[in-house]
């Protein structure tokens, strides 16, 4: 309880509200629906074979089938309309490979989603340590997205074949007594396939979830950092109401004048306002300092 209280106090459960954790919870829930609707299915359909001799008829033949849909092992007995004899008929097809593959992927996806959710909530620092957790999570997510695509597509094709193999109208054509015109055969009850249709829907929903979650896990890996662009340096903005081009020229000219003034200050500059004093010559006569003074 102390560990849970510390985690709650630290706000680790907030990850469930973020896209990464929220989608992982949806994957966990949708995986349950996927394997539950397919793996627990059992259905049946009813036929009626009415012979010329009513005592030889069977007006309610039940044909049952279930997961994993090895239909070639499912059979039923139908009257031959000949002296109360019956004949055994087997359904056609074995669709266990696609069904079991679909359920297996759903179960493993459920287990991984549950484990990942626990890691997100209770071991978030360990998950981000050395960036190994996000990298492994990304690879596993991509693999599961691909497996959902393959398994859902295979099971959708398998379900279509199961519907054809369990169609009562197709089964009636296999019964020998129904090929005779004096006998009457009809379907009483079709199998209910809504649960299997739902499993296919959840399979493709899982594909969308796992495929979309690859982007959020990819961002956690840090591999997007090299693709980020450095922001451009901000340029000096001209004052309001001033043409930026003219402002740039004025700034360059001002800088040019300042540089020239600085260069002139470094050399000799005569000062014509400075007072000059007469100097003595070799014979004691004052020497004029300028032609204007002499005048």
Coordinates of C-alpha atoms in Angstrom, one line a residue:
X1 CA 0.0 0.0 0.0
X2 CA 2.9 2.4 0.7
X3 CA 4.2 1.9 -2.8
X4 CA 0.8 2.5 -4.3
X5 CA 0.4 5.6 -2.2
X6 CA 3.8 6.9 -3.3
X7 CA 3.0 6.3 -6.9
X8 CA -0.4 8.0 -6.6
X9 CA 1.2 11.0 -4.8
X10 CA 3.9 11.3 -7.5
X11 CA 1.2 11.5 -10.2
X12 CA 2.4 8.4 -12.1
X13 CA -1.2 7.5 -13.0
X14 CA -1.3 10.6 -15.2
X15 CA 0.2 8.4 -17.9
X16 CA -3.2 6.8 -18.4
X17 CA -4.5 10.1 -19.5
X18 CA -1.8 10.6 -22.1
X19 CA -2.1 9.2 -25.6
X20 CA 0.5 6.5 -25.0
X21 CA -1.1 5.1 -21.9
X22 CA -4.7 5.7 -23.0
X23 CA -4.2 3.8 -26.3
X24 CA -2.5 1.0 -24.5
X25 CA -5.5 0.6 -22.2
X26 CA -7.8 0.5 -25.3
X27 CA -5.5 -2.2 -26.9
X28 CA -5.9 -4.2 -23.7
X29 CA -9.7 -4.0 -23.7
X30 CA -10.1 -4.6 -27.5
X31 CA -7.8 -7.6 -27.4
X32 CA -10.1 -9.1 -24.8
X33 CA -13.1 -8.6 -27.0
X34 CA -11.2 -10.0 -30.0
X35 CA -10.3 -13.4 -28.5
X36 CA -13.5 -13.7 -26.4
X37 CA -15.9 -13.3 -29.3
X38 CA -14.0 -15.7 -31.5
X39 CA -12.6 -18.3 -29.0
X40 CA -15.9 -18.8 -27.1
X41 CA -18.1 -19.2 -30.2
X42 CA -20.5 -22.1 -30.7
X43 CA -23.3 -22.2 -33.1
X44 CA -25.9 -24.4 -34.7
X45 CA -28.4 -24.6 -37.5
X46 CA -31.5 -26.7 -38.0
X47 CA -32.7 -28.7 -41.0
X48 CA -35.9 -30.5 -41.8
X49 CA -36.1 -33.7 -44.0
X50 CA -39.6 -34.8 -44.8
X51 CA -40.0 -38.1 -46.5
X52 CA -42.9 -39.5 -48.5
X53 CA -43.4 -41.9 -45.6
X54 CA -43.9 -39.4 -42.7
X55 CA -42.7 -42.0 -40.2
X56 CA -39.2 -41.9 -41.7
X57 CA -38.9 -38.1 -41.6
X58 CA -36.8 -36.0 -39.3
X59 CA -38.3 -32.5 -39.0
X60 CA -35.6 -31.1 -36.7
X61 CA -32.0 -32.0 -37.4
X62 CA -29.5 -30.0 -35.3
X63 CA -26.1 -29.4 -36.7
X64 CA -23.6 -27.9 -34.2
X65 CA -20.1 -26.5 -34.7
X66 CA -17.7 -24.4 -32.6
X67 CA -14.3 -22.9 -32.3
X68 CA -11.7 -23.8 -33.6
X69 CA -13.9 -24.6 -36.6
X70 CA -12.6 -28.0 -37.7
X71 CA -15.8 -28.6 -39.6
X72 CA -14.6 -31.8 -41.2
X73 CA -15.0 -33.3 -37.7
X74 CA -18.6 -32.1 -37.2
X75 CA -21.3 -34.4 -38.4
X76 CA -25.0 -35.0 -38.2
X77 CA -27.4 -37.9 -39.1
X78 CA -30.1 -37.5 -41.6
X79 CA -32.8 -40.0 -42.7
X80 CA -32.5 -41.8 -46.0
X81 CA -36.2 -42.2 -46.4
X82 CA -35.7 -45.9 -46.8
X83 CA -36.9 -48.1 -44.0
X84 CA -35.9 -45.8 -41.1
X85 CA -32.2 -45.8 -42.1
X86 CA -30.0 -42.8 -41.4
X87 CA -26.8 -41.6 -43.0
X88 CA -24.1 -39.6 -41.4
X89 CA -22.8 -36.5 -43.1
X90 CA -19.7 -34.4 -42.2
X91 CA -19.3 -30.7 -42.8
X92 CA -16.5 -29.7 -45.1
X93 CA -13.4 -27.6 -44.4
X94 CA -10.8 -27.1 -41.7
X95 CA -10.5 -23.4 -40.7
X96 CA -8.8 -23.9 -37.4
X97 CA -5.5 -22.4 -38.6
X98 CA -6.8 -18.9 -39.2
X99 CA -9.0 -18.9 -36.2
X100 CA -6.4 -20.2 -33.8
X101 CA -3.8 -17.8 -35.2
X102 CA -6.2 -14.9 -34.7
X103 CA -7.0 -15.9 -31.1
X104 CA -3.3 -16.5 -30.3
X105 CA -2.3 -13.0 -31.4
X106 CA -5.2 -11.5 -29.4
X107 CA -4.1 -13.3 -26.3
X108 CA -0.5 -12.3 -26.6
X109 CA -1.5 -8.7 -27.4
X110 CA -3.7 -8.7 -24.3
X111 CA -0.8 -9.9 -22.1
X112 CA 1.7 -7.4 -23.6
X113 CA -0.7 -4.5 -23.2
X114 CA -1.4 -5.4 -19.6
X115 CA 2.3 -5.7 -18.9
X116 CA 3.1 -2.4 -20.7
X117 CA 0.4 -0.6 -18.8
X118 CA 1.9 -1.8 -15.5
X119 CA 5.3 -0.6 -16.6
X120 CA 4.0 2.8 -17.7
X121 CA 2.3 3.4 -14.3
X122 CA 4.6 1.8 -11.8
X123 CA 8.1 1.7 -13.5
X124 CA 8.1 4.9 -15.5
X125 CA 11.7 5.9 -14.5
X126 CA 13.0 2.4 -15.3
X127 CA 11.1 2.5 -18.6
X128 CA 12.9 5.6 -19.7
X129 CA 16.3 4.6 -18.4
X130 CA 18.9 4.7 -21.2
X131 CA 16.0 4.9 -23.6
X132 CA 15.9 1.1 -23.9
X133 CA 12.3 0.8 -22.8
X134 CA 10.8 3.0 -25.6
X135 CA 13.0 1.3 -28.2
X136 CA 11.8 -2.2 -27.2
X137 CA 8.3 -1.0 -26.9
X138 CA 8.4 0.5 -30.4
X139 CA 9.7 -2.7 -32.0
X140 CA 7.1 -4.8 -30.3
X141 CA 4.3 -2.4 -31.2
X142 CA 5.3 -2.5 -34.9
X143 CA 5.4 -6.3 -34.8
X144 CA 2.0 -6.6 -33.2
X145 CA 0.5 -4.1 -35.7
X146 CA 1.8 -6.3 -38.6
X147 CA 0.5 -9.5 -36.9
X148 CA -2.9 -7.9 -36.4
X149 CA -3.0 -7.1 -40.1
X150 CA -2.2 -10.6 -41.1
X151 CA -4.3 -12.4 -38.5
X152 CA -7.4 -10.2 -39.0
X153 CA -7.2 -10.6 -42.8
X154 CA -6.7 -14.4 -42.6
X155 CA -9.6 -14.7 -40.1
X156 CA -11.9 -12.5 -42.2
X157 CA -11.3 -14.9 -45.1
X158 CA -11.7 -17.9 -42.9
X159 CA -15.0 -16.6 -41.5
X160 CA -16.3 -16.2 -45.0
X161 CA -15.5 -19.8 -45.7
X162 CA -17.1 -20.9 -42.4
X163 CA -20.3 -19.1 -43.4
X164 CA -20.4 -20.9 -46.7
X165 CA -19.6 -24.3 -45.2
X166 CA -22.4 -23.9 -42.6
X167 CA -25.0 -22.5 -44.9
X168 CA -28.1 -24.7 -44.5
X169 CA -29.0 -24.4 -48.1
X170 CA -25.6 -25.7 -49.1
X171 CA -25.8 -28.6 -46.6
X172 CA -29.2 -29.7 -47.9
X173 CA -27.6 -30.4 -51.3
X174 CA -25.3 -32.9 -49.7
X175 CA -28.2 -35.0 -48.3
X176 CA -29.1 -37.9 -50.5
X177 CA -32.8 -38.0 -49.5
X178 CA -33.1 -34.3 -50.5
X179 CA -32.1 -35.1 -54.1
X180 CA -35.2 -37.1 -54.6
X181 CA -38.2 -34.9 -55.8
X182 CA -40.8 -36.7 -53.7
X183 CA -39.0 -35.7 -50.5
X184 CA -39.0 -32.2 -49.0
X185 CA -36.0 -30.6 -47.3
X186 CA -35.7 -27.1 -46.0
X187 CA -33.7 -25.0 -43.6
X188 CA -35.4 -24.2 -40.3
X189 CA -32.8 -22.0 -38.5
X190 CA -29.6 -20.3 -39.8
X191 CA -26.5 -20.0 -37.6
X192 CA -26.0 -16.7 -35.8
X193 CA -22.7 -15.2 -36.9
X194 CA -22.9 -11.9 -35.2
X195 CA -20.3 -12.8 -32.6
X196 CA -17.8 -13.9 -35.3
X197 CA -18.5 -10.8 -37.3
X198 CA -17.7 -8.7 -34.1
X199 CA -14.4 -10.6 -33.7
X200 CA -13.3 -9.5 -37.2
X201 CA -14.3 -5.9 -36.4
X202 CA -12.3 -5.9 -33.2
X203 CA -9.4 -7.4 -35.1
X204 CA -9.2 -4.5 -37.5
X205 CA -9.8 -2.0 -34.7
X206 CA -6.8 -3.5 -32.9
X207 CA -4.8 -3.0 -36.1
X208 CA -5.8 0.7 -36.2
X209 CA -4.9 1.1 -32.5
X210 CA -1.5 -0.7 -32.7
X211 CA -0.7 1.0 -36.0
X212 CA -1.5 4.5 -34.6
X213 CA 0.3 3.8 -31.3
X214 CA 3.5 3.3 -33.2
X215 CA 3.8 7.0 -33.7
X216 CA 3.4 7.9 -30.0
X217 CA 5.9 5.2 -29.0
X218 CA 8.3 6.4 -31.7
X219 CA 8.3 9.9 -30.2
X220 CA 9.3 8.4 -26.8
X221 CA 12.4 6.8 -28.4
X222 CA 14.0 10.2 -29.0
X223 CA 14.8 9.2 -32.6
X224 CA 12.9 12.3 -33.8
X225 CA 15.5 14.7 -32.3
X226 CA 17.9 14.7 -35.2
X227 CA 15.1 15.7 -37.5
X228 CA 14.3 18.8 -35.4
X229 CA 15.3 22.2 -37.0
X230 CA 17.1 24.9 -35.1
X231 CA 15.2 28.1 -34.9
X232 CA 16.4 30.9 -37.1
X233 CA 18.1 33.9 -35.4
X234 CA 15.7 36.8 -34.9
X235 CA 16.4 39.8 -37.1
X236 CA 16.3 43.4 -35.9
X237 CA 12.9 44.8 -36.5
X238 CA 12.5 48.3 -37.9
X239 CA 10.5 50.8 -35.9
X240 CA 6.9 51.1 -36.6
X241 CA 6.2 53.2 -39.7
X242 CA 9.7 52.9 -41.1
X243 CA 10.5 51.0 -44.3
X244 CA 12.7 48.0 -43.4
X245 CA 14.8 48.5 -46.5
X246 CA 15.4 52.2 -45.8
X247 CA 16.1 51.4 -42.2
X248 CA 18.7 48.9 -43.2
X249 CA 20.5 51.3 -45.5
X250 CA 20.5 54.0 -42.8
X251 CA 21.9 51.6 -40.3
X252 CA 24.7 50.6 -42.7
X253 CA 25.6 54.2 -43.6
X254 CA 25.7 55.1 -39.9
X255 CA 28.0 52.2 -39.2
X256 CA 30.2 53.3 -42.2
X257 CA 30.5 56.8 -40.9
X258 CA 31.3 55.7 -37.4
X259 CA 34.1 53.5 -38.7
X260 CA 35.5 56.3 -40.8
X261 CA 35.4 58.8 -37.9
X262 CA 37.1 56.2 -35.7
X263 CA 39.8 55.9 -38.3
X264 CA 40.4 59.6 -38.5
X265 CA 40.7 60.0 -34.8
X266 CA 43.6 57.7 -34.9
X267 CA 45.7 59.9 -37.2
X268 CA 47.0 63.4 -37.0
X269 CA 44.3 66.2 -37.1
X270 CA 45.4 69.8 -37.1
X271 CA 43.6 72.2 -34.8
X272 CA 43.2 75.6 -36.5
X273 CA 41.7 77.1 -33.4
X274 CA 44.7 76.5 -31.2
X275 CA 46.7 79.6 -30.3
X276 CA 50.2 79.6 -31.6
X277 CA 53.2 81.4 -30.1
X278 CA 56.2 83.0 -31.9
X279 CA 59.4 81.0 -31.9
X280 CA 62.9 82.5 -31.8
X281 CA 65.1 82.2 -34.8
X282 CA 68.8 81.8 -35.0
X283 CA 69.4 85.6 -34.8
X284 CA 66.9 86.4 -32.1
X285 CA 64.3 87.5 -34.6
X286 CA 60.8 86.1 -34.1
X287 CA 59.8 83.6 -36.7
X288 CA 56.2 84.0 -38.0
X289 CA 54.2 81.0 -37.4
X290 CA 52.0 81.4 -40.4
X291 CA 51.7 83.6 -43.5
X292 CA 48.5 85.3 -42.1
X293 CA 50.4 86.4 -39.0
X294 CA 53.1 87.8 -41.2
X295 CA 50.6 89.8 -43.1

